[in-house]
XYZ file of C-alpha atoms in Angstrom:
768
model
C -70.057 46.580 11.913
C -73.635 44.933 12.448
C -73.568 41.191 12.232
C -76.334 39.247 10.124
C -77.585 35.959 10.553
C -78.441 34.077 7.503
C -79.471 30.384 6.540
C -77.621 29.116 3.597
C -76.874 25.971 1.761
C -73.259 24.895 2.380
C -70.644 23.706 -0.074
C -67.811 21.777 1.766
C -64.416 21.900 -0.018
C -61.717 19.263 0.081
C -58.065 20.404 0.148
C -58.542 24.101 -0.744
C -59.696 27.339 0.913
C -60.875 30.598 -1.100
C -60.671 34.118 -0.122
C -63.248 37.129 -0.670
C -63.122 38.899 -3.992
C -62.395 35.921 -6.164
C -64.171 34.469 -9.049
C -63.610 30.483 -8.861
C -64.608 27.616 -10.995
C -65.470 24.680 -8.669
C -66.039 20.905 -10.169
C -68.602 19.333 -8.080
C -69.179 15.564 -7.684
C -70.968 14.817 -4.464
C -74.686 14.603 -4.403
C -75.000 16.664 -1.162
C -73.096 19.549 -2.974
C -75.037 19.197 -6.304
C -78.387 19.518 -4.099
C -77.024 22.485 -2.288
C -76.399 24.173 -5.485
C -79.716 23.411 -6.656
C -81.183 24.839 -3.443
C -79.281 28.019 -4.060
C -80.190 28.440 -7.747
C -83.981 28.075 -6.717
C -83.776 31.057 -4.223
C -81.135 33.841 -4.304
C -78.101 31.982 -5.538
C -76.237 32.338 -2.273
C -74.279 29.781 -0.780
C -71.758 29.395 2.154
C -68.348 27.840 1.215
C -66.146 26.262 3.862
C -63.445 23.630 4.271
C -63.562 20.140 5.493
C -61.190 19.129 8.196
C -60.751 15.548 6.829
C -61.034 14.978 3.144
C -61.907 11.390 3.539
C -65.394 12.057 4.998
C -68.119 12.080 2.412
C -71.197 13.072 4.697
C -69.747 15.647 7.065
C -71.265 16.958 10.169
C -70.567 20.060 12.228
C -67.375 18.867 13.830
C -66.023 17.916 10.373
C -66.177 21.452 9.009
C -64.264 24.501 9.672
C -66.286 27.225 11.252
C -65.080 30.269 9.241
C -65.965 30.184 5.452
C -67.045 32.609 2.869
C -70.305 33.513 1.336
C -70.538 33.456 -2.400
C -73.062 33.937 -5.300
C -73.302 31.143 -7.848
C -73.039 32.740 -11.259
C -72.994 29.710 -13.583
C -73.781 26.066 -13.553
C -72.437 23.727 -16.478
C -72.899 20.023 -16.613
C -69.664 18.430 -17.829
C -70.853 14.782 -17.697
C -73.087 12.569 -15.848
C -70.918 12.867 -12.601
C -69.322 16.267 -12.636
C -71.018 19.813 -12.650
C -68.745 22.870 -12.908
C -69.956 25.959 -11.214
C -68.720 29.607 -11.393
C -68.842 31.404 -8.167
C -67.991 34.928 -6.982
C -66.837 35.128 -3.214
C -68.256 38.035 -1.141
C -67.501 38.177 2.491
C -66.229 36.341 5.455
C -68.741 34.454 7.719
C -68.818 32.101 10.687
C -71.194 28.957 10.590
C -73.194 29.205 13.921
C -74.840 25.801 13.549
C -75.355 22.869 10.917
C -79.109 22.450 10.436
C -78.879 19.555 8.300
C -76.608 17.198 6.229
C -78.968 15.359 4.021
C -79.956 15.778 1.171
C -77.809 18.687 1.305
C -75.714 20.710 3.870
C -77.689 23.813 5.439
C -76.371 26.074 8.230
C -76.990 29.031 9.950
C -74.080 31.669 9.148
C -73.185 34.885 10.799
C -71.662 37.403 8.296
C -69.345 40.355 9.026
C -68.203 43.186 6.776
C -64.784 43.243 5.001
C -63.302 46.207 6.913
C -63.482 45.296 10.709
C -60.889 47.465 12.652
C -60.345 49.865 9.731
C -62.239 52.503 11.376
C -59.733 52.511 14.206
C -56.909 53.566 11.654
C -56.237 57.163 10.746
C -56.227 57.815 6.877
C -52.342 58.368 6.873
C -52.097 54.898 8.540
C -54.340 53.210 5.993
C -52.212 54.926 3.308
C -49.162 53.827 4.681
C -50.154 50.155 5.030
C -51.579 50.162 1.576
C -48.206 51.564 -0.015
C -46.095 49.257 2.044
C -48.014 46.077 1.139
C -47.938 47.115 -2.587
C -44.124 47.778 -2.522
C -43.572 44.317 -0.985
C -45.646 42.770 -3.702
C -43.881 44.620 -6.316
C -40.456 43.144 -4.722
C -42.104 39.630 -4.884
C -43.000 40.179 -8.520
C -39.492 41.272 -9.370
C -38.142 38.054 -7.945
C -40.930 35.899 -9.272
C -42.368 37.662 -12.381
C -44.386 34.897 -13.802
C -46.628 34.721 -10.671
C -49.510 36.965 -10.125
C -48.470 39.390 -12.841
C -52.033 39.488 -14.396
C -53.388 40.968 -11.029
C -50.760 43.729 -10.777
C -52.842 46.468 -12.453
C -55.869 45.493 -10.325
C -53.816 45.578 -7.095
C -52.397 49.037 -8.010
C -55.965 50.519 -8.461
C -57.319 48.886 -5.323
C -57.414 51.705 -2.428
C -59.328 49.831 0.217
C -56.997 48.003 2.701
C -59.114 45.011 3.472
C -59.877 43.871 -0.196
C -56.243 44.891 -1.271
C -54.814 42.286 1.433
C -57.300 39.588 0.242
C -56.405 40.316 -3.499
C -52.546 40.180 -2.583
C -52.935 36.882 -0.421
C -54.952 35.389 -3.293
C -52.000 35.841 -5.607
C -49.267 34.425 -3.052
C -48.732 30.739 -3.409
C -49.176 29.256 0.175
C -50.570 26.052 1.771
C -54.146 25.490 3.034
C -53.350 26.150 6.627
C -51.894 29.818 5.860
C -54.713 30.733 3.439
C -57.259 29.610 6.051
C -55.546 31.550 8.689
C -55.844 34.746 6.635
C -59.511 33.788 6.013
C -60.100 33.562 9.760
C -58.391 36.810 10.337
C -61.483 39.292 10.475
C -59.559 42.202 11.977
C -57.834 44.115 8.984
C -54.734 45.560 10.772
C -54.043 42.064 11.974
C -54.512 40.605 8.647
C -51.936 43.424 7.371
C -49.131 42.118 9.658
C -49.984 38.522 8.834
C -49.949 38.981 4.805
C -46.757 41.132 5.199
C -45.059 38.433 7.074
C -45.984 35.721 4.688
C -45.100 37.779 1.718
C -41.659 38.786 3.288
C -40.998 35.169 4.031
C -41.861 34.371 0.509
C -39.484 37.212 -0.751
C -36.634 35.764 1.305
C -37.239 32.296 0.070
C -37.167 33.552 -3.592
C -33.862 35.534 -2.918
C -32.151 32.429 -1.627
C -33.437 30.424 -4.638
C -32.069 33.008 -6.798
C -28.762 32.884 -5.064
C -28.604 29.186 -5.465
C -29.499 29.574 -9.065
C -26.913 31.862 -9.956
C -24.164 29.805 -8.165
C -25.328 26.686 -10.041
C -25.450 28.509 -13.253
C -21.872 29.977 -12.757
C -20.638 26.627 -11.977
C -22.400 25.125 -15.186
C -21.217 27.968 -17.331
C -17.577 27.576 -16.167
C -17.761 23.703 -16.853
C -19.408 24.413 -20.263
C -16.661 27.191 -21.080
C -13.799 24.770 -20.088
C -15.404 21.958 -22.182
C -15.843 24.318 -25.166
C -12.201 25.612 -24.937
C -10.840 22.071 -24.430
C -12.810 20.878 -27.388
C -11.656 24.047 -29.424
C -8.092 23.408 -28.356
C -8.341 19.703 -29.588
C -9.696 20.879 -32.993
C -6.891 23.462 -33.342
C -4.341 20.801 -32.355
C -5.642 18.322 -34.874
C -5.617 21.242 -37.511
C -2.015 21.799 -36.699
C -1.169 18.023 -37.015
C -0.307 18.043 -33.234
C -3.275 15.937 -32.185
C -2.883 12.891 -30.079
C -4.586 10.572 -27.696
C -6.627 11.908 -24.962
C -4.537 11.059 -22.092
C -6.197 13.375 -19.459
C -9.492 11.406 -19.421
C -7.577 8.367 -18.515
C -5.322 10.020 -16.224
C -8.190 11.684 -14.336
C -9.905 8.287 -14.052
C -6.900 6.655 -12.381
C -6.364 9.666 -10.036
C -10.034 9.151 -8.802
C -9.093 5.588 -7.889
C -5.748 6.330 -6.395
C -5.318 6.237 -2.796
C -2.687 8.789 -1.903
C -2.025 11.878 0.170
C -3.168 15.439 -0.606
C 0.421 16.338 -1.455
C 0.786 13.794 -4.098
C -2.835 14.463 -5.475
C -1.958 18.044 -6.024
C 1.405 17.234 -7.639
C -0.208 14.869 -10.003
C -3.012 17.468 -10.977
C -0.281 20.096 -11.357
C 1.608 18.016 -13.735
C -1.736 17.117 -15.704
C -2.244 20.821 -16.156
C 1.327 21.316 -17.560
C 0.720 18.452 -19.907
C -2.315 20.126 -21.274
C -0.323 23.177 -22.405
C 2.205 21.161 -24.275
C 2.073 20.109 -28.076
C 1.495 16.458 -27.697
C 4.099 15.641 -30.329
C 6.897 17.230 -28.262
C 9.609 15.375 -26.479
C 8.716 17.358 -23.247
C 5.193 16.024 -23.537
C 6.521 12.356 -23.617
C 8.512 13.108 -20.387
C 5.554 14.525 -18.590
C 3.372 11.649 -19.650
C 5.950 9.179 -18.407
C 6.210 11.035 -15.185
C 2.477 11.307 -14.379
C 2.185 7.576 -15.307
C 4.842 6.630 -12.804
C 3.246 8.698 -10.074
C -0.192 7.031 -10.673
C 1.297 3.592 -10.857
C 2.917 3.867 -7.467
C 1.119 2.409 -4.274
C 1.419 5.282 -2.089
C -0.947 4.115 0.644
C -1.963 0.737 -0.675
C -1.217 -2.202 1.619
C -1.701 -5.783 1.868
C -2.848 -7.551 4.979
C 0.062 -9.957 6.113
C -0.404 -13.186 7.834
C 0.304 -13.348 11.477
C -0.217 -17.240 11.764
C 3.114 -18.422 13.441
C 2.114 -22.160 13.094
C 1.248 -21.774 9.471
C 4.463 -19.733 8.900
C 6.659 -22.513 10.707
C 5.070 -25.134 8.440
C 5.835 -23.185 5.184
C 9.493 -22.422 6.148
C 10.112 -26.090 7.177
C 8.513 -27.228 3.922
C 10.713 -25.240 1.744
C 14.056 -25.368 3.704
C 15.996 -27.877 5.892
C 17.890 -26.293 8.696
C 18.486 -22.409 8.579
C 17.072 -22.421 12.244
C 18.301 -18.831 13.033
C 16.470 -17.305 10.086
C 13.285 -19.147 10.870
C 13.453 -18.194 14.500
C 13.892 -14.534 13.587
C 10.972 -14.368 11.339
C 8.719 -16.235 13.908
C 9.912 -13.460 16.515
C 8.813 -10.872 14.140
C 5.750 -12.272 13.582
C 4.911 -12.749 17.362
C 5.716 -9.006 17.820
C 3.547 -8.083 15.035
C 0.688 -10.049 16.710
C 1.090 -8.540 20.066
C 1.680 -4.742 18.888
C -0.131 -4.691 15.518
C 2.772 -2.475 14.340
C 6.263 -3.285 14.986
C 9.357 -1.978 12.970
C 10.087 -4.233 10.179
C 13.416 -5.709 10.833
C 16.270 -5.249 8.200
C 17.980 -8.526 8.172
C 21.202 -9.346 6.321
C 21.845 -13.133 5.679
C 25.523 -13.686 5.224
C 27.011 -17.013 4.237
C 28.683 -18.881 1.276
C 26.900 -19.292 -2.116
C 24.350 -22.082 -2.442
C 23.314 -22.191 1.032
C 19.770 -20.812 0.508
C 20.026 -17.173 1.115
C 17.858 -15.965 -1.761
C 15.421 -18.847 -1.716
C 14.606 -18.452 2.024
C 13.717 -14.900 1.257
C 11.020 -16.086 -1.168
C 9.896 -18.650 1.384
C 9.478 -15.934 4.158
C 7.328 -13.885 1.559
C 5.133 -16.946 1.115
C 4.879 -17.674 4.685
C 3.998 -13.700 5.644
C 1.678 -13.606 2.477
C 3.587 -10.627 1.457
C 4.534 -9.534 -2.195
C 7.968 -10.510 -3.156
C 10.465 -8.300 -4.912
C 14.238 -9.253 -5.811
C 16.716 -6.529 -6.445
C 20.290 -7.542 -7.538
C 22.866 -5.086 -6.430
C 25.916 -7.116 -7.540
C 28.098 -4.694 -9.743
C 25.873 -1.546 -9.296
C 28.238 1.351 -9.300
C 25.985 4.271 -10.077
C 23.959 6.163 -7.116
C 21.233 6.819 -9.621
C 20.522 3.179 -9.589
C 19.323 3.437 -6.133
C 18.169 7.251 -5.803
C 16.884 7.478 -9.584
C 17.855 10.206 -12.082
C 16.827 13.648 -11.990
C 14.101 14.340 -14.652
C 16.211 16.947 -16.344
C 18.434 14.237 -17.822
C 17.513 12.617 -21.198
C 16.435 9.105 -20.334
C 15.768 9.666 -16.739
C 14.026 6.939 -14.724
C 13.392 6.069 -11.150
C 15.734 3.969 -9.078
C 15.499 0.249 -8.405
C 13.848 0.556 -5.160
C 11.049 2.842 -6.528
C 10.667 0.251 -9.455
C 10.331 -2.549 -7.025
C 7.635 -0.725 -5.017
C 5.909 -0.046 -8.322
C 6.277 -3.868 -9.384
C 5.021 -5.080 -6.094
C 1.875 -2.852 -6.145
C 1.668 -2.423 -2.480
C 3.863 -0.363 0.141
C 4.589 -3.242 2.287
C 6.278 -6.089 0.104
C 9.080 -8.236 1.089
C 12.018 -6.718 -0.721
C 15.288 -8.896 -1.252
C 18.472 -6.788 -1.810
C 20.508 -9.612 -3.267
C 24.510 -9.470 -3.105
C 24.743 -6.169 -1.019
C 28.356 -6.864 -0.346
C 29.139 -6.384 -4.089
C 28.026 -2.838 -4.451
C 30.682 -0.464 -5.513
C 31.521 3.267 -6.038
C 32.988 5.209 -8.798
C 32.872 8.858 -9.982
C 29.176 8.664 -10.389
C 28.473 8.482 -6.637
C 28.704 6.212 -3.536
C 25.988 3.480 -4.099
C 26.448 2.141 -0.616
C 25.910 5.529 1.016
C 22.866 5.841 -1.055
C 21.561 2.724 0.721
C 21.872 4.119 3.870
C 18.755 6.364 3.665
C 16.895 3.284 2.290
C 17.727 0.933 5.108
C 17.670 3.281 8.057
C 14.377 3.026 9.972
C 14.709 6.687 11.014
C 15.086 8.029 7.429
C 13.292 5.685 5.066
C 9.960 6.942 6.148
C 10.400 9.779 3.639
C 12.744 8.369 1.142
C 12.919 11.017 -1.932
C 13.699 9.310 -5.206
C 15.253 12.197 -7.585
C 12.851 11.186 -10.328
C 9.728 10.962 -8.313
C 10.569 14.096 -6.127
C 7.939 13.180 -3.765
C 8.639 11.503 -0.248
C 7.861 7.794 -0.262
C 7.446 5.642 2.865
C 9.737 2.552 2.813
C 9.044 1.973 6.678
C 6.548 -0.744 5.955
C 8.960 -2.641 3.636
C 10.392 -5.959 5.087
C 13.916 -5.782 3.740
C 16.059 -8.869 3.540
C 19.688 -8.489 2.387
C 22.036 -11.228 1.336
C 25.865 -11.153 1.132
C 28.744 -13.712 1.144
C 30.862 -11.708 3.576
C 30.465 -8.723 5.772
C 34.149 -7.680 4.985
C 33.290 -5.677 2.034
C 30.125 -4.153 3.383
C 30.974 -0.514 4.798
C 30.579 -0.269 8.521
C 27.716 2.471 8.457
C 25.674 0.297 6.186
C 26.327 -2.681 8.073
C 25.389 -0.884 11.303
C 21.765 -0.498 9.901
C 21.477 -4.225 9.291
C 20.620 -7.274 11.624
C 23.200 -9.871 10.644
C 22.511 -13.578 10.662
C 25.193 -15.898 9.645
C 24.324 -19.012 7.445
C 27.461 -21.329 7.493
C 27.917 -24.210 5.044
C 26.077 -27.413 5.488
C 27.438 -30.475 6.872
C 27.409 -33.728 4.786
C 24.385 -35.002 6.837
C 22.672 -31.784 6.259
C 23.407 -31.885 2.622
C 22.160 -35.584 2.417
C 18.861 -34.569 3.819
C 18.336 -31.398 1.532
C 19.183 -33.520 -1.533
C 16.869 -36.276 -0.632
C 13.954 -34.229 0.625
C 14.190 -31.157 -1.712
C 16.556 -31.351 -4.457
C 15.842 -34.748 -5.819
C 12.114 -34.332 -6.024
C 12.577 -30.841 -7.520
C 14.877 -32.068 -10.304
C 12.657 -35.143 -11.065
C 9.790 -32.767 -11.795
C 11.683 -30.231 -13.461
C 13.140 -32.741 -15.908
C 9.471 -34.271 -16.718
C 10.068 -37.361 -14.844
C 7.904 -39.508 -12.402
C 8.941 -40.730 -9.237
C 8.750 -44.456 -10.747
C 11.125 -43.346 -13.519
C 14.209 -42.975 -11.009
C 15.394 -44.046 -7.688
C 18.645 -42.667 -5.963
C 19.662 -44.694 -3.115
C 21.516 -42.938 0.106
C 24.836 -44.433 -0.961
C 24.784 -42.926 -4.289
C 23.689 -39.605 -2.867
C 26.471 -39.587 -0.303
C 29.111 -40.335 -2.951
C 27.741 -37.290 -4.976
C 28.274 -35.115 -1.990
C 31.498 -36.572 -1.341
C 33.297 -37.024 -4.644
C 31.547 -34.660 -7.108
C 30.902 -31.605 -5.041
C 32.966 -29.608 -2.765
C 31.256 -26.505 -1.654
C 29.375 -24.865 1.376
C 25.986 -24.954 -0.227
C 24.093 -27.232 -2.420
C 24.126 -25.465 -5.704
C 26.673 -27.867 -7.519
C 24.835 -30.872 -5.695
C 21.610 -29.849 -7.400
C 23.440 -29.652 -10.646
C 24.750 -33.162 -10.382
C 21.241 -34.409 -9.440
C 19.860 -32.716 -12.456
C 22.518 -34.247 -14.604
C 21.444 -37.747 -13.526
C 17.774 -36.646 -14.314
C 18.542 -35.659 -17.653
C 20.166 -38.934 -18.481
C 17.288 -40.801 -16.968
C 14.908 -38.879 -19.109
C 16.965 -39.799 -22.295
C 16.784 -43.475 -21.307
C 13.067 -43.296 -20.743
C 12.248 -41.631 -24.003
C 14.532 -44.143 -25.859
C 12.555 -46.735 -23.962
C 15.578 -48.641 -22.837
C 14.017 -49.126 -19.637
C 10.901 -47.969 -17.398
C 13.055 -47.359 -14.410
C 16.483 -46.203 -13.652
C 18.245 -47.056 -10.393
C 21.328 -45.173 -9.237
C 23.575 -46.667 -6.558
C 26.964 -46.305 -5.391
C 28.134 -48.934 -7.816
C 26.820 -47.232 -10.949
C 26.936 -43.463 -10.176
C 30.110 -43.190 -12.185
C 28.060 -44.206 -15.292
C 25.999 -40.959 -14.971
C 28.555 -38.570 -13.706
C 31.950 -39.838 -14.826
C 34.818 -40.085 -12.816
C 35.301 -38.594 -9.427
C 36.046 -34.879 -9.434
C 37.507 -34.621 -5.938
C 39.783 -36.921 -3.950
C 39.281 -36.889 -0.170
C 41.748 -34.479 1.587
C 42.767 -36.841 4.261
C 45.197 -36.505 6.962
C 48.851 -37.342 6.393
C 49.395 -41.091 6.955
C 52.710 -40.205 8.834
C 54.096 -37.642 11.176
C 56.520 -35.200 9.379
C 58.863 -32.209 10.118
C 57.881 -28.815 8.758
C 54.517 -29.967 7.270
C 51.192 -28.648 9.162
C 47.634 -28.846 8.203
C 45.913 -25.489 8.680
C 42.166 -24.673 8.186
C 40.863 -21.825 5.829
C 37.714 -20.267 5.035
C 36.837 -19.423 1.458
C 33.681 -17.879 -0.040
C 32.491 -21.442 -0.946
C 33.279 -22.903 2.311
C 35.931 -24.292 4.428
C 39.169 -26.035 3.350
C 42.194 -27.556 4.675
C 45.529 -25.974 3.711
C 48.820 -27.717 3.988
C 51.855 -25.434 4.897
C 55.363 -26.780 4.091
C 58.541 -25.171 5.500
C 62.087 -26.270 4.378
C 65.485 -25.133 5.888
C 68.348 -24.863 3.606
C 71.793 -23.108 3.841
C 71.840 -19.470 2.696
C 71.869 -15.862 3.934
C 69.100 -15.826 6.253
C 66.355 -15.125 3.805
C 62.628 -15.834 4.256
C 61.231 -17.203 0.855
C 57.493 -17.173 0.333
C 55.679 -19.118 -2.352
C 52.107 -20.060 -3.164
C 50.421 -16.922 -4.215
C 50.339 -15.437 -0.641
C 48.457 -12.184 0.032
C 49.866 -9.409 1.992
C 48.140 -10.563 5.200
C 49.429 -14.085 5.213
C 53.066 -12.623 4.148
C 52.908 -10.617 7.168
C 51.793 -13.652 9.165
C 54.786 -15.586 7.980
C 57.154 -12.795 9.060
C 55.555 -12.566 12.444
C 55.763 -16.336 12.772
C 59.495 -16.288 11.961
C 60.122 -13.665 14.526
C 58.342 -15.427 17.083
C 60.212 -18.722 16.349
C 63.499 -16.948 16.604
C 62.675 -15.453 19.867
C 61.839 -18.753 21.532
C 64.120 -21.173 19.587
C 67.207 -22.679 21.026
C 69.231 -22.172 17.873
C 71.415 -19.215 18.050
C 71.401 -16.018 15.645
C 73.947 -17.493 13.543
C 71.900 -20.362 12.581
C 69.126 -18.044 11.208
C 71.862 -15.970 9.537
C 73.314 -19.039 7.715
C 70.060 -20.498 6.656
C 67.250 -19.594 4.456
C 63.847 -20.535 5.373
C 61.298 -21.467 2.494
C 57.311 -21.367 3.234
C 55.373 -22.705 0.699
C 51.470 -23.389 0.548
C 50.550 -25.854 -2.206
C 48.105 -25.208 -5.167
C 50.402 -22.280 -6.063
C 48.091 -21.135 -8.807
C 45.130 -20.172 -6.337
C 45.585 -16.860 -4.500
C 45.427 -17.298 -0.768
C 45.207 -14.619 1.871
C 43.426 -13.966 5.387
C 44.290 -13.482 8.994
C 44.252 -16.952 10.431
C 47.349 -18.744 9.143
C 49.890 -17.269 11.918
C 49.475 -20.298 14.166
C 49.958 -22.778 11.425
C 53.016 -20.866 9.990
C 54.544 -20.520 13.485
C 54.079 -24.394 14.073
C 55.579 -25.370 10.706
C 58.686 -22.796 10.936
C 59.251 -24.127 14.650
C 59.071 -27.783 13.673
C 61.508 -27.324 10.525
C 63.864 -25.340 12.744
C 63.828 -27.783 15.770
C 63.690 -30.793 13.630
C 60.474 -32.114 15.619
C 57.688 -34.032 13.805
C 54.222 -32.733 13.729
C 51.138 -35.011 14.580
C 49.712 -35.902 11.119
C 46.080 -36.016 12.693
C 46.271 -32.570 14.017
C 45.050 -29.341 12.184
C 44.990 -25.565 13.610
C 43.683 -22.206 12.964
C 44.408 -18.804 14.501
C 46.432 -15.705 14.124
C 49.469 -15.239 16.344
C 51.099 -11.960 17.868
C 54.918 -11.263 18.105
C 54.672 -12.464 21.708
C 52.994 -15.632 20.896
C 49.491 -14.910 21.909
C 46.801 -16.444 19.843
C 44.134 -14.431 18.389
C 40.405 -15.318 17.583
C 39.371 -15.945 13.992
C 36.148 -16.346 12.043
C 34.351 -18.957 9.844
C 35.043 -21.609 12.501
C 31.919 -23.783 11.420
C 33.330 -24.041 7.812
C 36.857 -24.941 9.097
C 35.777 -27.663 11.507
C 33.683 -29.215 8.544
C 36.587 -29.266 6.434
C 38.579 -30.841 9.274
C 36.015 -33.600 9.663
C 35.974 -34.280 5.942
C 39.689 -34.836 6.055
C 39.524 -37.175 8.948
C 41.368 -34.908 11.410
C 41.151 -36.145 14.914
C 42.381 -33.086 16.775
C 41.796 -29.322 16.024
C 43.531 -26.697 17.656
C 41.543 -23.344 17.877
C 41.946 -19.769 19.667
C 40.567 -19.916 23.232
C 38.528 -16.881 22.606
C 36.481 -18.914 20.053
C 35.233 -21.384 22.544
C 31.630 -19.629 22.484
C 31.681 -20.441 18.820
C 32.186 -24.026 19.152
C 29.517 -24.418 21.831
C 26.886 -23.205 19.225
C 27.801 -25.695 16.688
C 25.897 -28.932 16.070
C 27.054 -31.941 17.850
C 27.471 -33.796 14.423
C 30.266 -31.364 13.441
C 32.468 -32.027 16.444
C 31.332 -35.588 17.181
C 34.550 -37.832 17.330
C 36.974 -34.862 17.190
C 38.751 -33.301 20.007
C 38.833 -29.612 19.916
C 41.704 -27.908 22.097
C 41.416 -24.284 22.859
C 44.758 -22.486 23.034
C 45.631 -19.174 24.462
C 49.288 -19.154 23.607
C 51.719 -20.764 21.044
C 53.367 -22.659 23.915
C 49.998 -24.731 24.082
C 49.804 -25.018 20.534
C 53.331 -26.483 20.125
C 52.772 -28.677 23.054
C 49.546 -30.337 21.373
C 50.821 -30.337 17.929
C 54.480 -31.694 18.024
C 55.333 -35.326 18.826
């Protein structure tokens, strides 16, 4: 096609580009543009419209303008106000600006124009027809996906038969950015323009399809939620009409579930139970059971932990502040802390504190929790007979509830508390199950990671719980259960230890508890020692605390009655507060006697001295036992008699013609234990051979038929009792020598401890 050179006024557009065949309104504000329009109106109404490269330029030069634009005819000019003129232009054909002749007072340039159908002549008629149909079909698909855009041009596009104008018309009605529209404008070659418009139109169709897919998905989800909401509200109204309406638990439960830190298994279980609850009438008993179960699951700290303190110095300080002595327990806790500091994990030990009542087993557990900054939970197992108390009841039973372990975890609010299992030696079994066997899973580190309570029905991790157990004796703890625990024995306190505990801990505690001030009461050391010696007789300090509390109460009364501003308690007036002495000192016998031997016994409240008396009388060879002796002590007496008969110088006729009576005083008190054999053998031998026994000697140990002395337990408590009784020499089994070496010096100070391997040594040391 022939090119034509024209000199035309220029209109520079900001932020837009237009195509041929359009009827466009333009609002004009710049003076150079207004002047260009006036110039066009004065001649043939023709202008050249192009786009600026930079919208910020007000007086453009050639380099600021895009070379390719479009010729247009100004059809109408309307003045809107003083600054703005609106013109109506009809775009004609593409052109290229060859040069810019001037930019003031208006833009004027030389423009080279070309026809609209460049390259069309190279196409066959069938190709042109195919291209027209193809682009029209694409546009129809575009309209199907976006019917609100370009619908008014549909008829015009369908009537257009020329390929070039058709492409411009379609491109005019496709939303696209400035750069793409400019690219189509600059494409003079019609076949190339066909491919360019087809590509843009196909991209737009793909985008619309994707948007439609997203819209459908969103709509489906919204419709589903709206449907569920509608049905839920409908169900609520129906229930209210039936008189079955209740509180909206689901919202509250879902809020708690969102805040709950737990595994996917637990979350799925709770959601399943909530769905079941939604199908039940709220007034039914089954609904109440389901709500209780869901609330239990939501209240458990499945994966919630509390950071523990690993400061050894601070832990040592707290333990020393709260308790005097108990060095083994403190040492073990500090070892645990040291391991946790090095490994940042470490299995929590399962410690069992064994000792007499009142020795601080329960209170040390509370101090350990404070030292480690752990939540403290105490579970008393004394008298627990039902296995369900540990494992929980199955939910099929009426009144079902979780076991004490799960309730303890719930109360603590974290999965790593310190849990005290108090009185574990007093659990028992009956037809409802074996409670001690149920505790095996709780206290076994290999099993308690997945402890399953019958009520909860989901595995609960107990491996992070620090278990402390207490017991008075290990004899009644089943062996498999005892095997899971690390036993630390807490023996009774010496008089010196009781004195320090009373002065440093119990007295200030009772003064505060009874509303007194330090200035109101003073108890001197002699009074405190008298309270320990004459008003208490125990391994622990519980009774000592009661007696101190009694003094504080009497002091409080005197202060209130304003008899005095300060009460002083000394060894001279302690009887005024506590009355006559409750205990007399069990001192050693003043003189050596035949057939009387002082033995040492262990009781649940500490050690005691036990006098055994033997008398020989004419008879028929009978062995008479009195004093409420248990089966073990009765057997020890028979073994002792057999041994004495085997070593005695008396003949068989002597034993056939005499009865031997063994008596243990305080006959109303039951007595039993495996440590009286040595004492009975010595007493029987002394009575038979008429040899006196040293009154300052006490002994303990079991004996065999051949006279071998066997080891015993509770040695510390027994030696404490011997010391209180003023015993100077104590005979103990040789196998117990390591136990004596571990004792404090104040226990054995001034006392001779003799280690015996055979009864011959015992008789040699005891008989005068």
